[in-house]
Amino acid sequence: MTMARSGDTTVVHHPLFARMYARLADQFEAKGAAELRDEALAGLVGRVVEVGAGTGINFAHYPETVAELVAVEPEPYLRELATRAAGAARVPVTVVDGVADRLPLDEASCDVGVASLVLCSVPDQAAALGELRRVIRPGGELRFFEHVLADTPRLARAQRAADVVWPRVCGGCHADRRTLEAIGGAGFVVDKVREFRFRPSLLTTLTSPHIVGVARR
């Protein structure tokens, strides 16, 4: 697992985790993740930026009302898979190299920003959400589907304890983030949110608390 700066470029390289994630993502689709992605992306229109697009697994869930999708993914192996997935998408997709805290887009140039199981792993949530707010136009939307800190004390304690090593083996992922609060703290107004548990395998027990919803710029 590597994250290093070269000049003005941040190099993200998680070779083992990226391959494991790619395999698990496909398996989790059949166990309910596909329906959750549909919920998160329903009714989108206009120009969209997706941060941390991963393998491009969301691409098949974007409605045809999306005029353009800019998919930002810094990890080389995942970005290659996303580029392949873009060719089969129903909407125009451009896959680009970039990181969440320095998006390669102009201010207010997108109608919607999408964060899907990525705000757990960005090094700085506030910076990433600040960048999303910068590139989303006033009145535009942030769509989110994320795992979060549990609201039950026992699981929350387990998440905090595991977070000592969890990011090291899971590509920077943190199990104990208060992502909904971070979205509000970044200046977004949460219009709609649903909280639920999603555990497609025993491996995801610690990250089973999730949120899906819509916030406005």
mmCIF file of C-alpha atoms in Angstrom:
data_model
loop_
_atom_site.group_PDB
_atom_site.id
_atom_site.type_symbol
_atom_site.label_atom_id
_atom_site.label_comp_id
_atom_site.label_asym_id
_atom_site.label_seq_id
_atom_site.Cartn_x
_atom_site.Cartn_y
_atom_site.Cartn_z
ATOM 1 C CA MET A 1 0.000 0.000 0.000
ATOM 2 C CA THR A 2 1.570 3.301 -1.061
ATOM 3 C CA MET A 3 0.573 6.941 -0.982
ATOM 4 C CA ALA A 4 3.319 9.374 -1.898
ATOM 5 C CA ARG A 5 3.673 12.826 -3.425
ATOM 6 C CA SER A 6 5.673 13.427 -6.583
ATOM 7 C CA GLY A 7 5.745 17.146 -7.261
ATOM 8 C CA ASP A 8 2.091 18.195 -7.316
ATOM 9 C CA THR A 9 0.850 14.662 -7.918
ATOM 10 C CA THR A 10 -0.306 12.225 -5.247
ATOM 11 C CA VAL A 11 0.448 8.624 -6.199
ATOM 12 C CA VAL A 12 -1.998 6.098 -4.750
ATOM 13 C CA HIS A 13 -1.086 2.437 -5.065
ATOM 14 C CA HIS A 14 -2.857 -0.386 -3.193
ATOM 15 C CA PRO A 15 -1.992 -3.427 -5.349
ATOM 16 C CA LEU A 16 -3.245 -6.202 -3.053
ATOM 17 C CA PHE A 17 -6.296 -4.426 -1.691
ATOM 18 C CA ALA A 18 -7.341 -3.213 -5.152
ATOM 19 C CA ARG A 19 -7.518 -6.769 -6.467
ATOM 20 C CA MET A 20 -9.370 -8.028 -3.406
ATOM 21 C CA TYR A 21 -11.809 -5.128 -3.602
ATOM 22 C CA ALA A 22 -12.492 -5.778 -7.282
ATOM 23 C CA ARG A 23 -13.435 -9.393 -6.558
ATOM 24 C CA LEU A 24 -15.574 -8.588 -3.521
ATOM 25 C CA ALA A 25 -17.415 -5.719 -5.208
ATOM 26 C CA ASP A 26 -18.813 -8.033 -7.872
ATOM 27 C CA GLN A 27 -19.893 -10.563 -5.252
ATOM 28 C CA PHE A 28 -21.581 -7.926 -3.099
ATOM 29 C CA GLU A 29 -23.634 -6.690 -6.064
ATOM 30 C CA ALA A 30 -25.627 -9.918 -6.029
ATOM 31 C CA LYS A 31 -26.146 -9.631 -2.259
ATOM 32 C CA GLY A 32 -27.918 -6.281 -2.291
ATOM 33 C CA ALA A 33 -25.320 -3.679 -3.227
ATOM 34 C CA ALA A 34 -26.803 -3.277 -6.717
ATOM 35 C CA GLU A 35 -30.135 -2.119 -5.292
ATOM 36 C CA LEU A 36 -28.370 0.300 -2.946
ATOM 37 C CA ARG A 37 -26.430 1.817 -5.833
ATOM 38 C CA ASP A 38 -29.695 2.224 -7.758
ATOM 39 C CA GLU A 39 -31.167 4.040 -4.765
ATOM 40 C CA ALA A 40 -28.183 6.344 -4.409
ATOM 41 C CA LEU A 41 -28.087 7.320 -8.090
ATOM 42 C CA ALA A 42 -31.785 7.424 -8.965
ATOM 43 C CA GLY A 43 -33.005 10.430 -10.947
ATOM 44 C CA LEU A 44 -29.632 12.040 -11.632
ATOM 45 C CA VAL A 45 -29.408 14.566 -14.446
ATOM 46 C CA GLY A 46 -26.708 16.728 -15.984
ATOM 47 C CA ARG A 47 -22.953 16.598 -15.466
ATOM 48 C CA VAL A 48 -21.776 14.337 -12.652
ATOM 49 C CA VAL A 49 -18.433 13.805 -10.939
ATOM 50 C CA GLU A 50 -17.845 10.552 -9.063
ATOM 51 C CA VAL A 51 -14.968 10.576 -6.589
ATOM 52 C CA GLY A 52 -13.088 7.321 -6.108
ATOM 53 C CA ALA A 53 -14.893 5.447 -8.857
ATOM 54 C CA GLY A 54 -13.023 2.225 -8.129
ATOM 55 C CA THR A 55 -13.725 -0.473 -10.713
ATOM 56 C CA GLY A 56 -16.506 1.577 -12.275
ATOM 57 C CA ILE A 57 -19.131 -0.638 -10.694
ATOM 58 C CA ASN A 58 -21.507 2.319 -10.345
ATOM 59 C CA PHE A 59 -21.477 3.061 -14.068
ATOM 60 C CA ALA A 60 -24.221 0.545 -14.896
ATOM 61 C CA HIS A 61 -26.507 2.194 -12.331
ATOM 62 C CA TYR A 62 -26.455 5.743 -13.704
ATOM 63 C CA PRO A 63 -29.721 6.738 -15.429
ATOM 64 C CA GLU A 64 -29.593 7.789 -19.061
ATOM 65 C CA THR A 65 -30.534 11.341 -18.016
ATOM 66 C CA VAL A 66 -26.881 11.865 -17.020
ATOM 67 C CA ALA A 67 -25.312 13.960 -19.777
ATOM 68 C CA GLU A 68 -21.694 13.334 -18.737
ATOM 69 C CA LEU A 69 -19.918 11.461 -15.974
ATOM 70 C CA VAL A 70 -16.383 12.344 -14.910
ATOM 71 C CA ALA A 71 -15.056 9.412 -12.881
ATOM 72 C CA VAL A 72 -12.005 10.193 -10.753
ATOM 73 C CA GLU A 73 -9.882 7.244 -9.588
ATOM 74 C CA PRO A 74 -6.243 7.451 -8.401
ATOM 75 C CA GLU A 75 -5.392 3.741 -8.015
ATOM 76 C CA PRO A 76 -3.917 2.428 -11.312
ATOM 77 C CA TYR A 77 -5.366 -1.099 -11.261
ATOM 78 C CA LEU A 78 -8.842 0.110 -10.332
ATOM 79 C CA ARG A 79 -8.648 2.936 -12.864
ATOM 80 C CA GLU A 80 -7.861 0.414 -15.607
ATOM 81 C CA LEU A 81 -10.944 -1.620 -14.675
ATOM 82 C CA ALA A 82 -13.049 1.554 -14.576
ATOM 83 C CA THR A 83 -11.856 2.512 -18.056
ATOM 84 C CA ARG A 84 -13.029 -0.869 -19.352
ATOM 85 C CA ALA A 85 -16.375 -0.496 -17.596
ATOM 86 C CA ALA A 86 -16.842 2.960 -19.141
ATOM 87 C CA GLY A 87 -17.049 1.397 -22.583
ATOM 88 C CA ALA A 88 -20.163 -0.548 -21.621
ATOM 89 C CA ALA A 89 -21.914 2.271 -19.743
ATOM 90 C CA ARG A 90 -25.235 3.745 -20.885
ATOM 91 C CA VAL A 91 -23.942 7.264 -20.273
ATOM 92 C CA PRO A 92 -20.814 9.073 -21.526
ATOM 93 C CA VAL A 93 -18.008 8.385 -19.039
ATOM 94 C CA THR A 94 -14.549 9.910 -18.846
ATOM 95 C CA VAL A 95 -12.207 8.187 -16.386
ATOM 96 C CA VAL A 96 -9.429 10.421 -15.079
ATOM 97 C CA ASP A 97 -6.530 10.136 -12.643
ATOM 98 C CA GLY A 98 -6.962 12.330 -9.596
ATOM 99 C CA VAL A 99 -7.442 12.469 -5.837
ATOM 100 C CA ALA A 100 -10.424 13.584 -3.804
ATOM 101 C CA ASP A 101 -8.762 16.585 -2.177
ATOM 102 C CA ARG A 102 -7.604 18.033 -5.513
ATOM 103 C CA LEU A 103 -10.189 17.308 -8.184
ATOM 104 C CA PRO A 104 -9.205 18.092 -11.796
ATOM 105 C CA LEU A 105 -12.369 20.130 -12.411
ATOM 106 C CA ASP A 106 -13.353 23.785 -12.487
ATOM 107 C CA GLU A 107 -15.352 25.463 -9.755
ATOM 108 C CA ALA A 108 -19.148 24.939 -9.989
ATOM 109 C CA SER A 109 -18.697 22.844 -13.147
ATOM 110 C CA CYS A 110 -20.859 19.869 -12.097
ATOM 111 C CA ASP A 111 -24.530 19.437 -11.296
ATOM 112 C CA VAL A 112 -23.959 16.483 -8.992
ATOM 113 C CA GLY A 113 -21.146 14.927 -6.995
ATOM 114 C CA VAL A 114 -21.191 11.244 -6.050
ATOM 115 C CA ALA A 115 -19.357 9.681 -3.104
ATOM 116 C CA SER A 116 -19.866 5.921 -3.000
ATOM 117 C CA LEU A 117 -17.939 3.937 -0.391
ATOM 118 C CA VAL A 118 -15.005 6.307 -0.691
ATOM 119 C CA LEU A 119 -15.255 8.873 2.127
ATOM 120 C CA CYS A 120 -14.142 6.113 4.491
ATOM 121 C CA SER A 121 -10.752 5.951 2.797
ATOM 122 C CA VAL A 122 -9.828 9.500 1.781
ATOM 123 C CA PRO A 123 -6.945 10.801 3.932
ATOM 124 C CA ASP A 124 -8.832 14.008 4.824
ATOM 125 C CA GLN A 125 -12.644 13.930 4.750
ATOM 126 C CA ALA A 126 -13.001 17.677 5.219
ATOM 127 C CA ALA A 127 -10.675 18.407 2.287
ATOM 128 C CA ALA A 128 -12.432 15.886 0.033
ATOM 129 C CA LEU A 129 -15.885 17.237 0.861
ATOM 130 C CA GLY A 130 -14.602 20.772 0.433
ATOM 131 C CA GLU A 131 -13.428 19.903 -3.066
ATOM 132 C CA LEU A 132 -16.781 18.335 -3.892
ATOM 133 C CA ARG A 133 -18.519 21.472 -2.692
ATOM 134 C CA ARG A 134 -16.176 23.560 -4.847
ATOM 135 C CA VAL A 135 -16.924 21.705 -8.087
ATOM 136 C CA ILE A 136 -20.694 21.281 -7.530
ATOM 137 C CA ARG A 137 -22.732 24.274 -8.668
ATOM 138 C CA PRO A 138 -24.843 26.191 -6.141
ATOM 139 C CA GLY A 139 -28.099 24.274 -5.683
ATOM 140 C CA GLY A 140 -26.502 21.080 -7.008
ATOM 141 C CA GLU A 141 -26.525 17.746 -5.219
ATOM 142 C CA LEU A 142 -24.171 15.448 -3.383
ATOM 143 C CA ARG A 143 -25.294 11.819 -3.530
ATOM 144 C CA PHE A 144 -23.712 9.547 -0.928
ATOM 145 C CA PHE A 145 -23.626 5.842 -0.090
ATOM 146 C CA GLU A 146 -21.130 5.213 2.710
ATOM 147 C CA HIS A 147 -20.423 3.032 5.724
ATOM 148 C CA VAL A 148 -20.189 4.937 9.011
ATOM 149 C CA LEU A 149 -19.577 4.745 12.749
ATOM 150 C CA ALA A 150 -22.223 2.622 14.474
ATOM 151 C CA ASP A 151 -24.845 4.222 16.699
ATOM 152 C CA THR A 152 -24.629 1.274 19.114
ATOM 153 C CA PRO A 153 -21.872 1.544 21.766
ATOM 154 C CA ARG A 154 -20.575 -2.018 21.489
ATOM 155 C CA LEU A 155 -20.049 -1.991 17.728
ATOM 156 C CA ALA A 156 -18.714 1.565 17.824
ATOM 157 C CA ARG A 157 -16.086 0.515 20.373
ATOM 158 C CA ALA A 158 -15.104 -2.417 18.171
ATOM 159 C CA GLN A 159 -14.810 -0.117 15.151
ATOM 160 C CA ARG A 160 -12.567 2.314 17.018
ATOM 161 C CA ALA A 161 -10.366 -0.502 18.297
ATOM 162 C CA ALA A 162 -10.064 -2.079 14.851
ATOM 163 C CA ASP A 163 -9.200 1.242 13.257
ATOM 164 C CA VAL A 164 -5.684 0.972 14.650
ATOM 165 C CA VAL A 165 -4.898 -1.593 11.946
ATOM 166 C CA TRP A 166 -7.947 -1.570 9.628
ATOM 167 C CA PRO A 167 -6.691 1.206 7.308
ATOM 168 C CA ARG A 168 -3.358 -0.564 6.858
ATOM 169 C CA VAL A 169 -4.935 -3.715 5.436
ATOM 170 C CA CYS A 170 -7.970 -2.196 3.717
ATOM 171 C CA GLY A 171 -6.541 0.425 1.405
ATOM 172 C CA GLY A 172 -6.836 3.326 3.840
ATOM 173 C CA CYS A 173 -10.424 2.535 4.824
ATOM 174 C CA HIS A 174 -11.505 3.708 8.297
ATOM 175 C CA ALA A 175 -14.275 1.878 10.121
ATOM 176 C CA ASP A 176 -15.148 4.643 12.574
ATOM 177 C CA ARG A 177 -15.864 7.792 10.567
ATOM 178 C CA ARG A 178 -18.784 10.139 11.289
ATOM 179 C CA THR A 179 -19.418 10.811 7.624
ATOM 180 C CA LEU A 180 -22.911 12.296 7.892
ATOM 181 C CA GLU A 181 -21.656 14.904 10.356
ATOM 182 C CA ALA A 182 -18.704 15.615 8.055
ATOM 183 C CA ILE A 183 -21.058 16.237 5.117
ATOM 184 C CA GLY A 184 -22.966 18.801 7.146
ATOM 185 C CA GLY A 185 -19.740 20.306 8.443
ATOM 186 C CA ALA A 186 -18.545 20.871 4.883
ATOM 187 C CA GLY A 187 -21.500 23.182 4.216
ATOM 188 C CA PHE A 188 -23.913 20.752 2.568
ATOM 189 C CA VAL A 189 -27.548 20.628 3.667
ATOM 190 C CA VAL A 190 -28.742 17.035 4.013
ATOM 191 C CA ASP A 191 -32.134 16.697 2.310
ATOM 192 C CA LYS A 192 -32.619 12.972 2.774
ATOM 193 C CA VAL A 193 -30.774 10.156 4.515
ATOM 194 C CA ARG A 194 -31.514 6.546 5.298
ATOM 195 C CA GLU A 195 -29.484 4.638 7.877
ATOM 196 C CA PHE A 196 -29.311 0.840 7.745
ATOM 197 C CA ARG A 197 -27.114 -2.213 8.240
ATOM 198 C CA PHE A 198 -25.635 -3.973 5.229
ATOM 199 C CA ARG A 199 -23.438 -7.023 5.795
ATOM 200 C CA PRO A 200 -22.918 -9.025 2.606
ATOM 201 C CA SER A 201 -20.204 -11.132 4.295
ATOM 202 C CA LEU A 202 -18.594 -11.734 7.684
ATOM 203 C CA LEU A 203 -15.666 -9.621 6.490
ATOM 204 C CA THR A 204 -17.921 -6.563 6.518
ATOM 205 C CA THR A 205 -19.345 -6.944 10.028
ATOM 206 C CA LEU A 206 -17.375 -3.965 11.346
ATOM 207 C CA THR A 207 -18.507 -1.774 8.472
ATOM 208 C CA SER A 208 -22.142 -2.862 8.388
ATOM 209 C CA PRO A 209 -23.691 0.505 9.442
ATOM 210 C CA HIS A 210 -24.395 2.491 6.268
ATOM 211 C CA ILE A 211 -26.067 5.659 5.081
ATOM 212 C CA VAL A 212 -27.510 6.565 1.703
ATOM 213 C CA GLY A 213 -28.921 9.927 0.842
ATOM 214 C CA VAL A 214 -28.907 13.337 -0.806
ATOM 215 C CA ALA A 215 -27.353 16.627 0.313
ATOM 216 C CA ARG A 216 -27.556 19.995 -1.392
ATOM 217 C CA ARG A 217 -24.814 22.512 -2.148
#
